[in-house]
């Protein structure tokens, strides 16, 4: 009898520990939900919860199932309630669409956004492009975009490989706007590039204070009788080094030396914090430029941030996310070594465009996957 009573006493203790853990997860999940509204440069703690938002959602699902199985339905409601409240936010990570979208009409256009990682420059051999770079050009030729936004663009090497001419050759996009990173008064051979099937009537740059590497291009494009403003943006990255990636991908073995583990962990957290804060400032400036546009807007680019972030929320504003309209599944766009997220986006004016289809092209030619949307421009009432 004594052994039975001890066993009974242990079971409530285990449930109590689970309940405490459940409460902590619910609080962190709530913080992740409101992270979209709290600027990281004012309070960065919420940004970390926002980064973990999809994993916290999975933890809440697991807790809800546990409590339902153990007959504690009222406790299960704790996790179920926060999941229901955040359902729309979770839709930024996963979509249940099963259809293939409606065909584009005569004013339809194919938009592609792609961070090409300098066209795999560091694997070139004596000015001969790598196999991955060749695959990038073939991909562009296959999908035939009408509007192409490239981040981490590179001009080529020593004048022997001209990337711009190659893109025009493979896509037929003759109208372009390219801006290069300028440091200490000198242009570097890398930057951002926009290519269009239609003429550009105006262009400009949205620069960010104290950051010459990240910026945004905008191009006014004449499509029939309508002018559209296309934003091509590349926001602040975390700037992980090779050692950082190795540390994160092998955490279990790296915990043996506690001092080294603590030092490297703090360094990574500092890099994340710095990037959160920088992107918050960049997104506010970009949002202002988007709102000031006299034309219908399309925004493409590598935001380096997730759908639960302040950055995404600020830039999206009243725009539609093509993935949320016609995407399917998870559609992660980062193809690197770390846990993958959707950080590349195609957004558009909700009144002047409709999304016919959206796809993420899972080709490992860069550390990002390209995203493609088929949009229809809604004609103005006469």
CSV table of C-alpha atoms in Angstrom, one decimal:
chain,number,residue,atom,x,y,z
A,1,UNK,CA,0.0,0.0,0.0
A,2,UNK,CA,2.9,2.4,0.8
A,3,UNK,CA,4.4,1.9,-2.7
A,4,UNK,CA,1.0,2.6,-4.3
A,5,UNK,CA,0.5,5.8,-2.3
A,6,UNK,CA,4.0,7.0,-3.3
A,7,UNK,CA,3.3,6.3,-6.9
A,8,UNK,CA,0.0,8.4,-6.6
A,9,UNK,CA,1.9,11.3,-5.0
A,10,UNK,CA,4.5,11.3,-7.9
A,11,UNK,CA,1.9,11.5,-10.6
A,12,UNK,CA,0.5,14.9,-9.5
A,13,UNK,CA,4.0,16.2,-9.2
A,14,UNK,CA,4.8,15.3,-12.8
A,15,UNK,CA,1.5,16.9,-13.9
A,16,UNK,CA,2.4,20.0,-11.9
A,17,UNK,CA,5.8,20.2,-13.7
A,18,UNK,CA,4.0,19.8,-17.0
A,19,UNK,CA,1.5,22.5,-16.2
A,20,UNK,CA,4.3,24.9,-15.2
A,21,UNK,CA,6.1,24.2,-18.4
A,22,UNK,CA,2.9,24.7,-20.3
A,23,UNK,CA,2.4,28.1,-18.7
A,24,UNK,CA,5.9,29.2,-19.6
A,25,UNK,CA,5.4,28.1,-23.2
A,26,UNK,CA,2.0,29.9,-23.4
A,27,UNK,CA,3.6,33.1,-22.1
A,28,UNK,CA,6.5,32.9,-24.6
A,29,UNK,CA,4.1,32.1,-27.4
A,30,UNK,CA,2.0,35.2,-26.5
A,31,UNK,CA,5.2,37.3,-26.5
A,32,UNK,CA,6.0,35.8,-29.9
A,33,UNK,CA,2.6,36.9,-31.1
A,34,UNK,CA,2.9,40.5,-30.0
A,35,UNK,CA,6.5,40.7,-31.3
A,36,UNK,CA,5.1,41.9,-34.6
A,37,UNK,CA,3.9,45.1,-32.9
A,38,UNK,CA,6.9,45.9,-30.7
A,39,UNK,CA,9.9,47.5,-32.3
A,40,UNK,CA,13.1,45.6,-31.4
A,41,UNK,CA,15.0,48.8,-31.0
A,42,UNK,CA,12.7,49.6,-28.1
A,43,UNK,CA,12.4,46.1,-26.6
A,44,UNK,CA,14.4,43.3,-28.3
A,45,UNK,CA,13.3,40.5,-26.0
A,46,UNK,CA,10.0,40.0,-27.8
A,47,UNK,CA,11.9,39.6,-31.1
A,48,UNK,CA,13.6,36.4,-29.8
A,49,UNK,CA,10.2,35.0,-28.9
A,50,UNK,CA,8.9,35.9,-32.4
A,51,UNK,CA,11.8,34.0,-33.9
A,52,UNK,CA,10.8,30.9,-32.0
A,53,UNK,CA,7.1,31.4,-32.7
A,54,UNK,CA,6.5,28.3,-34.9
A,55,UNK,CA,8.4,26.0,-32.5
A,56,UNK,CA,6.4,27.4,-29.6
A,57,UNK,CA,3.2,26.7,-31.6
A,58,UNK,CA,4.3,23.0,-31.9
A,59,UNK,CA,5.0,22.9,-28.2
A,60,UNK,CA,1.5,24.2,-27.5
A,61,UNK,CA,0.0,21.6,-29.8
A,62,UNK,CA,2.0,18.9,-27.9
A,63,UNK,CA,0.8,20.2,-24.5
A,64,UNK,CA,-2.9,20.3,-25.7
A,65,UNK,CA,-2.7,16.7,-26.9
A,66,UNK,CA,-1.0,15.6,-23.6
A,67,UNK,CA,-3.8,17.2,-21.5
A,68,UNK,CA,-6.5,15.8,-23.7
A,69,UNK,CA,-5.1,12.3,-23.4
A,70,UNK,CA,-4.8,12.6,-19.6
A,71,UNK,CA,-8.3,13.8,-19.3
A,72,UNK,CA,-7.5,17.4,-18.3
A,73,UNK,CA,-9.6,19.1,-21.0
A,74,UNK,CA,-9.8,22.4,-19.2
A,75,UNK,CA,-6.0,22.7,-19.0
A,76,UNK,CA,-5.8,21.8,-22.7
A,77,UNK,CA,-8.0,24.8,-23.4
A,78,UNK,CA,-5.1,27.0,-22.3
A,79,UNK,CA,-2.9,26.0,-25.3
A,80,UNK,CA,-5.9,25.6,-27.6
A,81,UNK,CA,-7.1,29.1,-27.0
A,82,UNK,CA,-3.8,30.8,-27.7
A,83,UNK,CA,-3.4,28.7,-30.9
A,84,UNK,CA,-6.9,29.8,-32.1
A,85,UNK,CA,-6.1,33.5,-31.3
A,86,UNK,CA,-2.9,33.2,-33.3
A,87,UNK,CA,-4.3,31.2,-36.2
A,88,UNK,CA,-3.9,34.1,-38.7
A,89,UNK,CA,-0.3,34.6,-37.7
A,90,UNK,CA,0.5,30.9,-38.1
A,91,UNK,CA,-0.9,31.3,-41.7
A,92,UNK,CA,2.3,33.2,-42.5
A,93,UNK,CA,4.2,29.9,-42.0
A,94,UNK,CA,1.9,27.3,-43.5
A,95,UNK,CA,-1.0,27.4,-46.0
A,96,UNK,CA,-3.5,24.7,-46.7
A,97,UNK,CA,-4.4,25.7,-50.3
A,98,UNK,CA,-4.8,22.7,-52.6
A,99,UNK,CA,-5.8,24.5,-55.8
A,100,UNK,CA,-3.4,25.6,-58.5
A,101,UNK,CA,-4.8,29.1,-58.7
A,102,UNK,CA,-6.7,30.7,-61.6
A,103,UNK,CA,-4.9,31.3,-64.9
A,104,UNK,CA,-3.5,34.8,-65.4
A,105,UNK,CA,-5.5,37.2,-67.6
A,106,UNK,CA,-4.1,39.3,-70.4
A,107,UNK,CA,-2.6,41.8,-67.9
A,108,UNK,CA,-1.0,39.0,-65.8
A,109,UNK,CA,2.7,39.2,-64.9
A,110,UNK,CA,5.2,36.8,-63.5
A,111,UNK,CA,7.3,38.2,-60.6
A,112,UNK,CA,10.4,36.5,-59.2
A,113,UNK,CA,12.5,37.4,-56.2
A,114,UNK,CA,15.8,35.6,-55.7
A,115,UNK,CA,18.9,36.1,-53.5
A,116,UNK,CA,21.5,34.5,-55.7
A,117,UNK,CA,24.5,34.6,-53.3
A,118,UNK,CA,26.7,36.5,-55.8
A,119,UNK,CA,26.0,33.8,-58.5
A,120,UNK,CA,28.1,31.3,-56.5
A,121,UNK,CA,31.1,33.6,-57.3
A,122,UNK,CA,33.6,31.9,-54.9
A,123,UNK,CA,33.3,28.6,-56.7
A,124,UNK,CA,34.2,30.0,-60.1
A,125,UNK,CA,37.4,28.7,-61.7
A,126,UNK,CA,39.5,31.1,-63.7
A,127,UNK,CA,36.6,33.3,-64.7
A,128,UNK,CA,34.5,30.3,-65.7
A,129,UNK,CA,31.2,30.3,-63.9
A,130,UNK,CA,30.4,27.4,-61.5
A,131,UNK,CA,27.8,24.7,-62.2
A,132,UNK,CA,25.5,26.3,-59.7
A,133,UNK,CA,25.7,29.7,-61.5
A,134,UNK,CA,25.0,28.0,-64.8
A,135,UNK,CA,22.0,26.3,-63.2
A,136,UNK,CA,20.8,29.8,-62.0
A,137,UNK,CA,20.6,31.0,-65.5
A,138,UNK,CA,18.8,27.9,-66.7
A,139,UNK,CA,16.3,28.4,-63.9
A,140,UNK,CA,15.6,32.0,-65.0
A,141,UNK,CA,15.2,30.8,-68.6
A,142,UNK,CA,12.8,28.1,-67.6
A,143,UNK,CA,10.5,30.3,-65.4
A,144,UNK,CA,10.5,33.3,-67.7
A,145,UNK,CA,9.8,36.1,-65.2
A,146,UNK,CA,8.4,39.4,-66.4
A,147,UNK,CA,9.8,41.2,-63.4
A,148,UNK,CA,13.0,39.9,-61.8
A,149,UNK,CA,14.4,41.1,-58.4
A,150,UNK,CA,17.8,39.9,-57.5
A,151,UNK,CA,19.6,40.4,-54.2
A,152,UNK,CA,23.3,39.8,-53.7
A,153,UNK,CA,23.8,40.5,-57.4
A,154,UNK,CA,27.3,40.4,-58.8
A,155,UNK,CA,28.6,42.0,-62.0
A,156,UNK,CA,31.1,39.2,-62.9
A,157,UNK,CA,34.8,39.0,-62.9
A,158,UNK,CA,37.5,41.0,-64.7
A,159,UNK,CA,35.1,41.8,-67.5
A,160,UNK,CA,35.3,38.3,-68.8
A,161,UNK,CA,31.9,37.1,-67.5
A,162,UNK,CA,29.2,39.7,-67.8
A,163,UNK,CA,26.3,38.6,-65.5
A,164,UNK,CA,23.9,41.4,-66.8
A,165,UNK,CA,24.3,40.3,-70.5
A,166,UNK,CA,23.7,36.7,-69.5
A,167,UNK,CA,20.5,37.5,-67.6
A,168,UNK,CA,19.2,39.5,-70.6
A,169,UNK,CA,20.1,36.6,-72.9
A,170,UNK,CA,18.4,34.0,-70.8
A,171,UNK,CA,15.3,36.0,-69.8
A,172,UNK,CA,14.8,38.5,-72.6
A,173,UNK,CA,14.4,41.3,-69.9
A,174,UNK,CA,16.0,44.2,-71.6
A,175,UNK,CA,15.1,47.0,-69.1
A,176,UNK,CA,17.1,47.0,-65.9
A,177,UNK,CA,18.2,49.0,-62.9
A,178,UNK,CA,21.3,47.9,-61.0
A,179,UNK,CA,22.9,49.6,-58.0
A,180,UNK,CA,26.1,48.6,-56.4
A,181,UNK,CA,27.3,48.7,-52.8
A,182,UNK,CA,29.4,51.9,-52.3
A,183,UNK,CA,32.1,51.9,-49.6
A,184,UNK,CA,34.6,54.7,-49.0
A,185,UNK,CA,33.5,56.4,-52.2
A,186,UNK,CA,34.1,53.3,-54.4
A,187,UNK,CA,31.5,51.0,-55.9
A,188,UNK,CA,31.9,47.3,-55.3
A,189,UNK,CA,30.9,44.8,-58.0
A,190,UNK,CA,27.9,43.5,-56.0
A,191,UNK,CA,24.5,44.9,-55.0
A,192,UNK,CA,20.9,44.7,-56.1
A,193,UNK,CA,19.4,44.3,-59.6
A,194,UNK,CA,15.9,44.7,-61.1
A,195,UNK,CA,15.1,43.5,-64.6
A,196,UNK,CA,11.8,44.2,-66.4
A,197,UNK,CA,10.0,43.3,-69.6
A,198,UNK,CA,8.6,46.7,-69.7
A,199,UNK,CA,10.2,50.2,-69.8
A,200,UNK,CA,11.3,51.9,-66.6
A,201,UNK,CA,10.0,55.5,-66.3
A,202,UNK,CA,11.8,56.3,-63.0
A,203,UNK,CA,14.2,54.8,-60.5
A,204,UNK,CA,15.5,55.5,-57.1
A,205,UNK,CA,17.3,54.1,-54.0
A,206,UNK,CA,16.1,53.9,-50.4
A,207,UNK,CA,19.3,53.9,-48.4
A,208,UNK,CA,19.7,53.0,-44.7
A,209,UNK,CA,21.7,55.1,-42.3
A,210,UNK,CA,25.2,53.7,-41.4
A,211,UNK,CA,24.7,50.6,-43.6
A,212,UNK,CA,26.1,50.8,-47.1
A,213,UNK,CA,25.6,47.1,-47.8
A,214,UNK,CA,21.8,46.9,-47.4
A,215,UNK,CA,19.4,49.1,-49.3
A,216,UNK,CA,16.4,49.1,-51.5
A,217,UNK,CA,15.8,49.9,-55.2
A,218,UNK,CA,12.5,51.1,-56.6
A,219,UNK,CA,11.6,51.2,-60.2
A,220,UNK,CA,8.5,52.8,-61.9
A,221,UNK,CA,7.4,50.4,-64.7
A,222,UNK,CA,5.1,51.3,-67.5
A,223,UNK,CA,2.8,48.3,-68.1
A,224,UNK,CA,0.3,49.2,-70.8
A,225,UNK,CA,-1.2,52.5,-69.7
A,226,UNK,CA,-0.5,51.8,-66.0
A,227,UNK,CA,2.6,52.6,-64.0
A,228,UNK,CA,3.6,50.2,-61.2
A,229,UNK,CA,6.3,50.9,-58.6
A,230,UNK,CA,8.5,47.8,-57.8
A,231,UNK,CA,10.5,47.8,-54.6
A,232,UNK,CA,13.5,45.4,-54.6
A,233,UNK,CA,14.9,45.1,-51.0
A,234,UNK,CA,17.7,43.4,-49.1
A,235,UNK,CA,17.6,44.0,-45.4
A,236,UNK,CA,20.2,43.5,-42.7
A,237,UNK,CA,21.4,39.9,-42.2
A,238,UNK,CA,22.6,38.3,-39.0
A,239,UNK,CA,26.2,38.0,-40.4
A,240,UNK,CA,27.0,34.6,-39.0
A,241,UNK,CA,30.5,33.5,-39.6
A,242,UNK,CA,31.5,30.0,-40.7
A,243,UNK,CA,32.4,29.3,-37.1
A,244,UNK,CA,29.0,30.4,-36.0
A,245,UNK,CA,27.2,28.1,-38.4
A,246,UNK,CA,29.4,25.2,-37.2
A,247,UNK,CA,28.7,25.9,-33.6
A,248,UNK,CA,24.9,26.1,-34.1
A,249,UNK,CA,24.7,23.0,-36.2
A,250,UNK,CA,26.7,20.9,-33.7
A,251,UNK,CA,25.4,22.2,-30.4
A,252,UNK,CA,25.4,18.8,-28.6
A,253,UNK,CA,29.2,18.3,-29.0
A,254,UNK,CA,29.9,22.0,-28.3
A,255,UNK,CA,28.4,21.8,-24.8
A,256,UNK,CA,31.4,19.9,-23.4
A,257,UNK,CA,33.4,23.1,-22.7
A,258,UNK,CA,31.0,25.3,-20.8
A,259,UNK,CA,33.1,28.5,-21.1
A,260,UNK,CA,33.4,28.2,-24.8
A,261,UNK,CA,29.8,27.3,-25.1
A,262,UNK,CA,28.7,30.3,-23.1
A,263,UNK,CA,31.0,32.7,-25.0
A,264,UNK,CA,29.8,31.5,-28.4
A,265,UNK,CA,26.2,31.5,-27.4
A,266,UNK,CA,26.4,35.1,-26.2
A,267,UNK,CA,28.1,36.1,-29.4
A,268,UNK,CA,25.3,34.6,-31.5
A,269,UNK,CA,22.6,36.2,-29.3
A,270,UNK,CA,24.4,39.6,-29.7
A,271,UNK,CA,24.4,39.2,-33.5
A,272,UNK,CA,20.7,38.3,-33.5
A,273,UNK,CA,19.9,41.3,-31.3
A,274,UNK,CA,21.9,43.7,-33.5
A,275,UNK,CA,20.2,42.4,-36.7
A,276,UNK,CA,16.7,42.7,-35.1
A,277,UNK,CA,17.3,46.3,-34.1
A,278,UNK,CA,18.8,47.3,-37.5
A,279,UNK,CA,16.0,45.7,-39.5
A,280,UNK,CA,13.4,47.5,-37.3
A,281,UNK,CA,14.9,50.9,-38.3
A,282,UNK,CA,15.2,49.8,-42.0
A,283,UNK,CA,11.6,48.5,-42.1
A,284,UNK,CA,10.2,51.8,-40.8
A,285,UNK,CA,12.0,53.8,-43.5
A,286,UNK,CA,11.0,51.4,-46.2
A,287,UNK,CA,7.4,51.4,-45.0
A,288,UNK,CA,7.3,55.2,-45.3
A,289,UNK,CA,8.5,55.0,-48.9
A,290,UNK,CA,5.9,52.4,-49.8
A,291,UNK,CA,3.1,54.5,-48.3
A,292,UNK,CA,4.3,57.5,-50.2
A,293,UNK,CA,4.2,55.8,-53.6
A,294,UNK,CA,1.9,57.5,-56.1
A,295,UNK,CA,1.5,54.1,-58.0
A,296,UNK,CA,0.4,50.6,-57.2
A,297,UNK,CA,3.1,48.8,-55.4
A,298,UNK,CA,4.9,45.4,-55.6
A,299,UNK,CA,7.5,44.7,-52.9
A,300,UNK,CA,10.0,41.8,-53.4
A,301,UNK,CA,13.1,40.9,-51.5
A,302,UNK,CA,15.1,39.2,-48.8
A,303,UNK,CA,13.8,40.6,-45.5
A,304,UNK,CA,16.0,38.3,-43.4
A,305,UNK,CA,13.2,38.0,-41.0
A,306,UNK,CA,10.2,35.8,-40.3
A,307,UNK,CA,6.4,36.2,-40.8
A,308,UNK,CA,6.0,36.9,-37.0
A,309,UNK,CA,8.6,39.6,-36.9
A,310,UNK,CA,8.1,43.4,-36.5
A,311,UNK,CA,10.0,43.8,-39.8
A,312,UNK,CA,7.5,41.7,-41.8
A,313,UNK,CA,4.5,43.3,-40.1
A,314,UNK,CA,5.8,46.9,-40.7
A,315,UNK,CA,6.6,46.4,-44.4
A,316,UNK,CA,3.5,44.4,-45.2
A,317,UNK,CA,1.2,47.0,-43.7
A,318,UNK,CA,-1.9,47.0,-45.9
A,319,UNK,CA,-0.2,45.0,-48.7
A,320,UNK,CA,-1.1,41.4,-49.6
A,321,UNK,CA,1.4,38.6,-49.2
A,322,UNK,CA,1.3,36.4,-52.3
A,323,UNK,CA,2.2,33.3,-50.2
A,324,UNK,CA,-0.7,33.8,-47.9
A,325,UNK,CA,-3.0,34.2,-50.9
A,326,UNK,CA,-2.0,31.2,-53.0
A,327,UNK,CA,1.0,29.5,-51.3
A,328,UNK,CA,0.9,25.8,-50.2
A,329,UNK,CA,2.7,24.1,-47.3
A,330,UNK,CA,5.6,25.6,-45.4
A,331,UNK,CA,7.6,27.1,-48.4
A,332,UNK,CA,10.7,27.9,-46.4
A,333,UNK,CA,13.0,30.1,-48.5
A,334,UNK,CA,16.3,29.9,-46.6
A,335,UNK,CA,18.3,26.9,-47.8
A,336,UNK,CA,21.3,27.3,-45.5
A,337,UNK,CA,22.5,25.1,-42.7
A,338,UNK,CA,20.4,26.7,-39.9
A,339,UNK,CA,16.7,25.9,-39.3
A,340,UNK,CA,14.9,27.1,-42.3
A,341,UNK,CA,12.3,30.0,-42.3
A,342,UNK,CA,10.4,31.9,-44.9
A,343,UNK,CA,12.4,35.2,-45.2
A,344,UNK,CA,11.9,36.0,-48.9
A,345,UNK,CA,8.7,37.7,-49.9
A,346,UNK,CA,6.5,39.0,-52.7
A,347,UNK,CA,3.9,41.6,-51.5
A,348,UNK,CA,1.5,43.7,-53.5
A,349,UNK,CA,-1.1,46.4,-53.4
A,350,UNK,CA,-4.4,44.6,-52.4
A,351,UNK,CA,-6.6,46.9,-54.5
A,352,UNK,CA,-4.7,46.8,-57.8
A,353,UNK,CA,-3.3,43.3,-57.9
A,354,UNK,CA,-4.7,39.8,-57.4
A,355,UNK,CA,-2.5,36.7,-56.9
A,356,UNK,CA,-3.2,33.9,-59.3
A,357,UNK,CA,-0.4,31.6,-58.1
A,358,UNK,CA,2.6,31.4,-55.9
A,359,UNK,CA,5.5,28.9,-55.7
A,360,UNK,CA,8.8,28.4,-54.0
A,361,UNK,CA,11.3,26.7,-56.4
A,362,UNK,CA,13.2,24.2,-54.4
A,363,UNK,CA,16.5,24.2,-56.3
A,364,UNK,CA,19.7,24.3,-54.1
A,365,UNK,CA,21.6,26.7,-56.3
A,366,UNK,CA,22.0,29.4,-53.7
A,367,UNK,CA,21.5,29.6,-49.9
A,368,UNK,CA,18.0,31.0,-50.7
A,369,UNK,CA,15.2,29.5,-52.8
A,370,UNK,CA,13.6,31.7,-55.4
A,371,UNK,CA,9.9,32.7,-55.0
A,372,UNK,CA,7.6,33.3,-57.9
A,373,UNK,CA,4.1,34.9,-58.1
A,374,UNK,CA,1.7,35.2,-61.0
A,375,UNK,CA,-0.1,38.5,-60.5
A,376,UNK,CA,-2.9,40.2,-62.4
A,377,UNK,CA,-3.1,43.9,-62.5
A,378,UNK,CA,-6.6,45.1,-61.9
A,379,UNK,CA,-7.4,47.8,-64.5
A,380,UNK,CA,-8.7,51.2,-63.4
A,381,UNK,CA,-12.3,52.0,-63.8
A,382,UNK,CA,-12.8,54.3,-66.8
